Short mmCIF file of C-alpha atoms in Angstrom, two decimals:
data_model
loop_
_atom_site.label_atom_id
_atom_site.label_comp_id
_atom_site.label_asym_id
_atom_site.label_seq_id
_atom_site.Cartn_x
_atom_site.Cartn_y
_atom_site.Cartn_z
CA UNK K 1 77.04 -52.93 56.48
CA UNK K 2 78.44 -55.32 58.45
CA UNK K 3 77.88 -59.53 57.02
CA UNK K 4 77.40 -61.26 60.16
CA UNK K 5 75.89 -58.41 62.81
CA UNK K 6 73.68 -55.57 62.85
CA UNK K 7 71.08 -56.72 60.05
CA UNK K 8 73.77 -57.68 57.58
CA UNK K 9 72.75 -60.25 54.85
CA UNK K 10 74.36 -63.27 57.13
CA UNK K 11 72.89 -61.73 60.76
CA UNK K 12 70.67 -63.38 63.08
CA UNK K 13 68.19 -61.07 62.44
CA UNK K 14 67.53 -59.23 59.11
CA UNK K 15 64.96 -56.10 58.98
CA UNK K 16 62.02 -56.25 57.37
CA UNK K 17 62.56 -53.68 55.05
CA UNK K 18 63.79 -55.84 52.51
CA UNK K 19 62.34 -57.41 49.19
CA UNK K 20 65.29 -60.74 49.46
CA UNK K 21 65.67 -64.17 51.38
CA UNK K 22 68.60 -65.48 52.18
CA UNK K 23 68.80 -69.31 51.27
CA UNK K 24 70.59 -71.09 53.51
CA UNK K 25 71.63 -72.27 57.40
CA UNK K 26 70.70 -69.76 59.84
CA UNK K 27 74.53 -70.00 61.07
CA UNK K 28 76.40 -68.75 58.26
CA UNK K 29 80.53 -68.86 57.56
CA UNK K 30 82.50 -66.71 54.84
CA UNK K 31 86.16 -66.99 54.32
CA UNK K 32 87.73 -63.90 52.57
CA UNK K 33 91.14 -63.21 51.79
CA UNK K 34 92.93 -60.24 53.96
CA UNK K 35 95.18 -58.65 51.44
CA UNK K 36 97.82 -57.21 53.43
CA UNK K 37 100.78 -58.04 55.21
CA UNK K 38 99.83 -59.15 59.02
CA UNK K 39 102.72 -59.63 61.95
CA UNK K 40 102.30 -60.42 65.46
CA UNK K 41 104.71 -60.06 67.86
CA UNK K 42 104.87 -61.18 71.75
CA UNK K 43 107.16 -59.87 74.13
CA UNK K 44 109.57 -62.32 75.53
CA UNK K 45 109.74 -61.63 79.43
CA UNK K 46 112.97 -59.73 79.25
CA UNK K 47 111.75 -56.70 76.93
CA UNK K 48 112.13 -58.23 73.62
CA UNK K 49 109.59 -58.35 70.88
CA UNK K 50 109.74 -61.68 68.90
CA UNK K 51 108.26 -61.92 65.58
CA UNK K 52 105.27 -65.01 66.11
CA UNK K 53 103.62 -64.90 62.38
CA UNK K 54 104.08 -63.51 59.30
CA UNK K 55 101.68 -63.54 56.48
CA UNK K 56 100.36 -62.23 53.35
CA UNK K 57 98.05 -64.97 53.00
CA UNK K 58 95.82 -64.47 55.65
CA UNK K 59 91.86 -64.28 55.52
CA UNK K 60 88.81 -63.36 57.45
CA UNK K 61 86.25 -65.48 58.91
CA UNK K 62 83.12 -63.95 59.09
CA UNK K 63 80.25 -65.89 61.38
CA UNK K 64 76.81 -64.93 62.04
CA UNK K 65 76.51 -62.91 65.11
CA UNK K 66 80.56 -62.67 65.94
CA UNK K 67 82.81 -60.08 64.70
CA UNK K 68 85.51 -61.21 62.01
CA UNK K 69 87.92 -63.36 63.01
CA UNK K 70 91.63 -63.95 61.49
CA UNK K 71 92.66 -67.14 60.10
CA UNK K 72 96.36 -67.71 58.34
CA UNK K 73 98.39 -70.95 57.02
CA UNK K 74 100.10 -73.08 59.92
CA UNK K 75 103.32 -72.94 58.01
CA UNK K 76 103.17 -68.95 58.53
CA UNK K 77 103.35 -69.56 62.71
CA UNK K 78 106.63 -70.08 63.55
CA UNK K 79 106.34 -73.82 64.41
CA UNK K 80 109.50 -74.07 67.00
CA UNK K 81 107.23 -71.71 69.37
CA UNK K 82 104.23 -74.08 69.83
CA UNK K 83 103.49 -76.81 71.67
CA UNK K 84 100.83 -79.67 72.12
CA UNK K 85 98.09 -78.64 74.15
CA UNK K 86 94.90 -81.48 75.34
CA UNK K 87 92.38 -78.66 75.54
CA UNK K 88 90.01 -78.91 72.54
CA UNK K 89 86.68 -77.51 72.07
CA UNK K 90 83.64 -78.55 69.87
CA UNK K 91 81.94 -75.86 67.30
CA UNK K 92 78.58 -77.43 65.39
CA UNK K 93 79.19 -75.45 62.71
CA UNK K 94 83.11 -75.74 62.08
CA UNK K 95 83.98 -79.16 63.90
CA UNK K 96 86.48 -80.08 66.97
CA UNK K 97 89.10 -77.67 67.50
CA UNK K 98 92.85 -78.39 68.21
CA UNK K 99 95.01 -75.70 70.33
CA UNK K 100 98.77 -75.51 70.97
CA UNK K 101 100.61 -73.45 73.33
CA UNK K 102 102.68 -70.47 72.33
CA UNK K 103 105.85 -69.81 74.05
CA UNK K 104 108.45 -66.90 73.58
CA UNK K 105 111.04 -66.91 75.70
CA UNK K 106 110.25 -67.14 79.33
CA UNK K 107 106.43 -66.58 78.53
CA UNK K 108 103.97 -69.20 77.33
CA UNK K 109 100.53 -68.20 76.65
CA UNK K 110 98.42 -71.38 76.97
CA UNK K 111 95.75 -72.68 74.44
CA UNK K 112 96.78 -69.49 72.08
CA UNK K 113 96.71 -71.09 68.76
CA UNK K 114 93.81 -72.83 67.39
CA UNK K 115 93.13 -75.08 64.26
CA UNK K 116 90.15 -77.23 62.65
CA UNK K 117 92.46 -80.55 61.38
CA UNK K 118 89.29 -82.17 60.45
CA UNK K 119 86.78 -79.88 59.80
CA UNK K 120 83.03 -80.25 59.17
CA UNK K 121 82.28 -80.93 55.41
CA UNK K 122 80.85 -77.44 54.97
CA UNK K 123 84.11 -75.92 55.83
CA UNK K 124 86.54 -78.06 54.90
CA UNK K 125 88.66 -74.87 53.60
CA UNK K 126 89.51 -74.45 57.01
CA UNK K 127 91.85 -77.33 56.92
CA UNK K 128 95.62 -76.53 57.42
CA UNK K 129 94.47 -72.73 58.54
CA UNK K 130 95.23 -71.58 62.39
CA UNK K 131 93.93 -68.92 64.57
CA UNK K 132 95.99 -66.70 66.80
CA UNK K 133 93.21 -64.19 68.67
CA UNK K 134 94.24 -60.74 68.72
CA UNK K 135 94.92 -61.20 72.75
CA UNK K 136 97.26 -63.84 72.85
CA UNK K 137 100.05 -61.47 71.26
CA UNK K 138 101.27 -57.94 72.45
CA UNK K 139 101.37 -55.83 69.49
CA UNK K 140 99.75 -56.87 65.37
CA UNK K 141 101.04 -55.04 62.75
CA UNK K 142 98.84 -54.20 59.58
CA UNK K 143 101.52 -54.34 57.16
CA UNK K 144 103.88 -51.17 58.82
CA UNK K 145 100.75 -49.71 60.95
CA UNK K 146 99.92 -51.08 64.93
CA UNK K 147 96.56 -52.83 64.56
CA UNK K 148 94.57 -51.09 67.36
CA UNK K 149 91.96 -53.30 68.89
CA UNK K 150 91.68 -55.93 65.75
CA UNK K 151 91.93 -55.82 62.18
CA UNK K 152 89.78 -53.76 60.33
CA UNK K 153 86.52 -55.40 58.76
CA UNK K 154 86.52 -54.54 55.71
CA UNK K 155 82.32 -54.48 55.71
CA UNK K 156 82.38 -51.73 58.52
CA UNK K 157 82.00 -47.98 57.91
CA UNK K 158 82.46 -44.83 59.62
CA UNK K 159 81.05 -41.83 57.89
CA UNK K 160 81.48 -37.96 58.83
CA UNK K 161 79.65 -35.47 57.69
CA UNK K 162 79.44 -31.97 58.74
CA UNK K 163 76.07 -30.78 59.73
CA UNK K 164 74.49 -27.25 60.07
CA UNK K 165 71.35 -28.70 62.23
CA UNK K 166 71.20 -27.42 65.54
CA UNK K 167 72.58 -30.05 68.23
CA UNK K 168 72.05 -29.20 71.94
CA UNK K 169 73.37 -31.41 74.86
CA UNK K 170 71.61 -31.50 78.30
CA UNK K 171 72.91 -32.81 81.73
CA UNK K 172 70.21 -34.50 83.47
CA UNK K 173 69.26 -31.71 85.59
CA UNK K 174 68.19 -29.76 82.17
CA UNK K 175 71.26 -28.00 82.09
CA UNK K 176 72.55 -27.47 78.69
CA UNK K 177 76.05 -28.48 78.53
CA UNK K 178 76.23 -27.92 74.57
CA UNK K 179 74.70 -25.99 71.83
CA UNK K 180 75.96 -26.03 68.40
CA UNK K 181 75.41 -25.26 64.31
CA UNK K 182 78.44 -26.96 63.30
CA UNK K 183 78.79 -30.38 64.76
CA UNK K 184 80.14 -33.33 62.98
CA UNK K 185 77.86 -36.04 62.46
CA UNK K 186 79.52 -39.95 62.50
CA UNK K 187 77.52 -42.64 61.50
CA UNK K 188 79.47 -45.82 62.33
CA UNK K 189 78.00 -49.06 61.27
CA UNK K 190 75.35 -50.83 64.08
CA UNK K 191 76.23 -47.80 66.53
CA UNK K 192 73.71 -44.83 67.21
CA UNK K 193 74.43 -41.84 65.42
CA UNK K 194 76.86 -39.39 66.85
CA UNK K 195 77.40 -35.72 67.10
CA UNK K 196 80.87 -34.25 67.34
CA UNK K 197 81.16 -31.08 68.80
CA UNK K 198 84.00 -28.07 69.06
CA UNK K 199 85.00 -27.47 72.74
CA UNK K 200 83.96 -23.60 71.99
CA UNK K 201 80.56 -24.34 71.80
CA UNK K 202 80.36 -26.45 75.11
CA UNK K 203 79.47 -24.63 78.35
CA UNK K 204 79.99 -27.35 81.21
CA UNK K 205 83.81 -27.66 82.80
CA UNK K 206 85.81 -30.44 81.25
CA UNK K 207 88.35 -32.40 82.86
CA UNK K 208 90.71 -35.45 81.93
CA UNK K 209 89.74 -38.43 83.77
CA UNK K 210 92.51 -40.88 82.43
CA UNK K 211 90.17 -43.20 81.12
CA UNK K 212 90.89 -44.38 77.11
CA UNK K 213 89.31 -46.75 75.05
CA UNK K 214 90.63 -47.84 71.75
CA UNK K 215 88.65 -47.63 68.48
CA UNK K 216 90.11 -49.61 65.67
CA UNK K 217 88.26 -47.39 62.83
CA UNK K 218 88.55 -43.92 64.89
CA UNK K 219 91.61 -44.37 67.16
CA UNK K 220 92.26 -43.56 70.90
CA UNK K 221 89.64 -42.08 72.50
CA UNK K 222 90.39 -39.65 75.79
CA UNK K 223 87.51 -39.21 78.40
CA UNK K 224 86.36 -36.20 80.24
CA UNK K 225 84.52 -35.66 83.54
CA UNK K 226 81.91 -32.96 82.70
CA UNK K 227 80.66 -31.06 85.67
CA UNK K 228 77.44 -29.07 84.14
CA UNK K 229 75.32 -27.32 86.73
CA UNK K 230 74.05 -29.98 89.77
CA UNK K 231 75.51 -32.56 87.75
CA UNK K 232 78.79 -33.88 87.79
CA UNK K 233 79.54 -37.43 85.13
CA UNK K 234 82.87 -39.18 85.18
CA UNK K 235 83.65 -40.51 81.99
CA UNK K 236 80.73 -38.46 80.72
CA UNK K 237 82.65 -37.51 77.69
CA UNK K 238 85.01 -38.54 75.21
CA UNK K 239 87.44 -37.23 72.25
CA UNK K 240 90.12 -37.98 69.67
CA UNK K 241 92.43 -36.02 69.94
CA UNK K 242 94.86 -37.73 67.07
CA UNK K 243 92.28 -39.96 65.37
CA UNK K 244 93.24 -42.10 62.54
CA UNK K 245 93.55 -40.59 58.94
CA UNK K 246 89.39 -41.73 57.63
CA UNK K 247 88.25 -39.96 61.00
CA UNK K 248 90.41 -36.71 61.62
CA UNK K 249 87.70 -34.77 61.15
CA UNK K 250 86.76 -35.32 64.49
CA UNK K 251 90.06 -34.32 66.11
CA UNK K 252 89.79 -32.50 69.29
CA UNK K 253 85.65 -32.32 68.81
CA UNK K 254 83.51 -33.68 71.98
CA UNK K 255 81.34 -36.05 72.37
CA UNK K 256 79.11 -36.77 74.86
CA UNK K 257 78.09 -40.38 76.30
CA UNK K 258 74.34 -41.42 76.65
CA UNK K 259 73.99 -39.64 80.21
CA UNK K 260 73.04 -36.60 78.29
CA UNK K 261 70.15 -35.87 76.36
CA UNK K 262 71.34 -34.72 72.91
CA UNK K 263 68.29 -33.27 70.74
CA UNK K 264 68.78 -32.37 67.06
CA UNK K 265 66.79 -30.19 65.06
CA UNK K 266 65.18 -31.40 61.99
CA UNK K 267 66.56 -28.88 59.70
#
């Protein structure tokens, strides 16, 4: 489970099916070490990548209702690339944030780095730490692996299971798009269960749409236009042609969007 979302113990809404209570504020913070080397690289405007931070002392801040945010010691960001900003924000749980611009070559990313010089007493451990959002760098490395989207949350899981239950996919006009007894069930924290189907079991015409999306846990998804009977749905299905190692069981298989109805036999 995730700690701060999807019904986790520090989320805003806990499930009724529990025998415990969480003592503490409605909005919670938890800082945990991230035990791997992290680097962020920014292009300088002339085609060269510059490492702007390099740390083995990072941490993930889990905060109610939000995804984890990476923090690191201020000295692990190259100081000569930073300049003061007059921008500031206030968080009722962390305090007043100060910002710095990040300049690499002829590029300046405004308000790229923030910190809490005088954090709230309950979050005093934020002193000396800074944060750089994933969007502020062109490339991130988790050890020597490129980060897709964002650093992975250690409390987020993706489980794959083969299933022999019959799975039927139907288009809005009633046309059967796919039927199989050899799907792969994908169960991901906080999301609906999905079923991935072999292309040989898809009866509709699939055409590449050109759309792609990124998942830190599964990889890069390629989307398909689905033509089934009188129905054409652009970006109606997706597949992971080269998924990450932990999701390799869905390689090349197709999953349909909610434009289609997926029926699964009970047994």
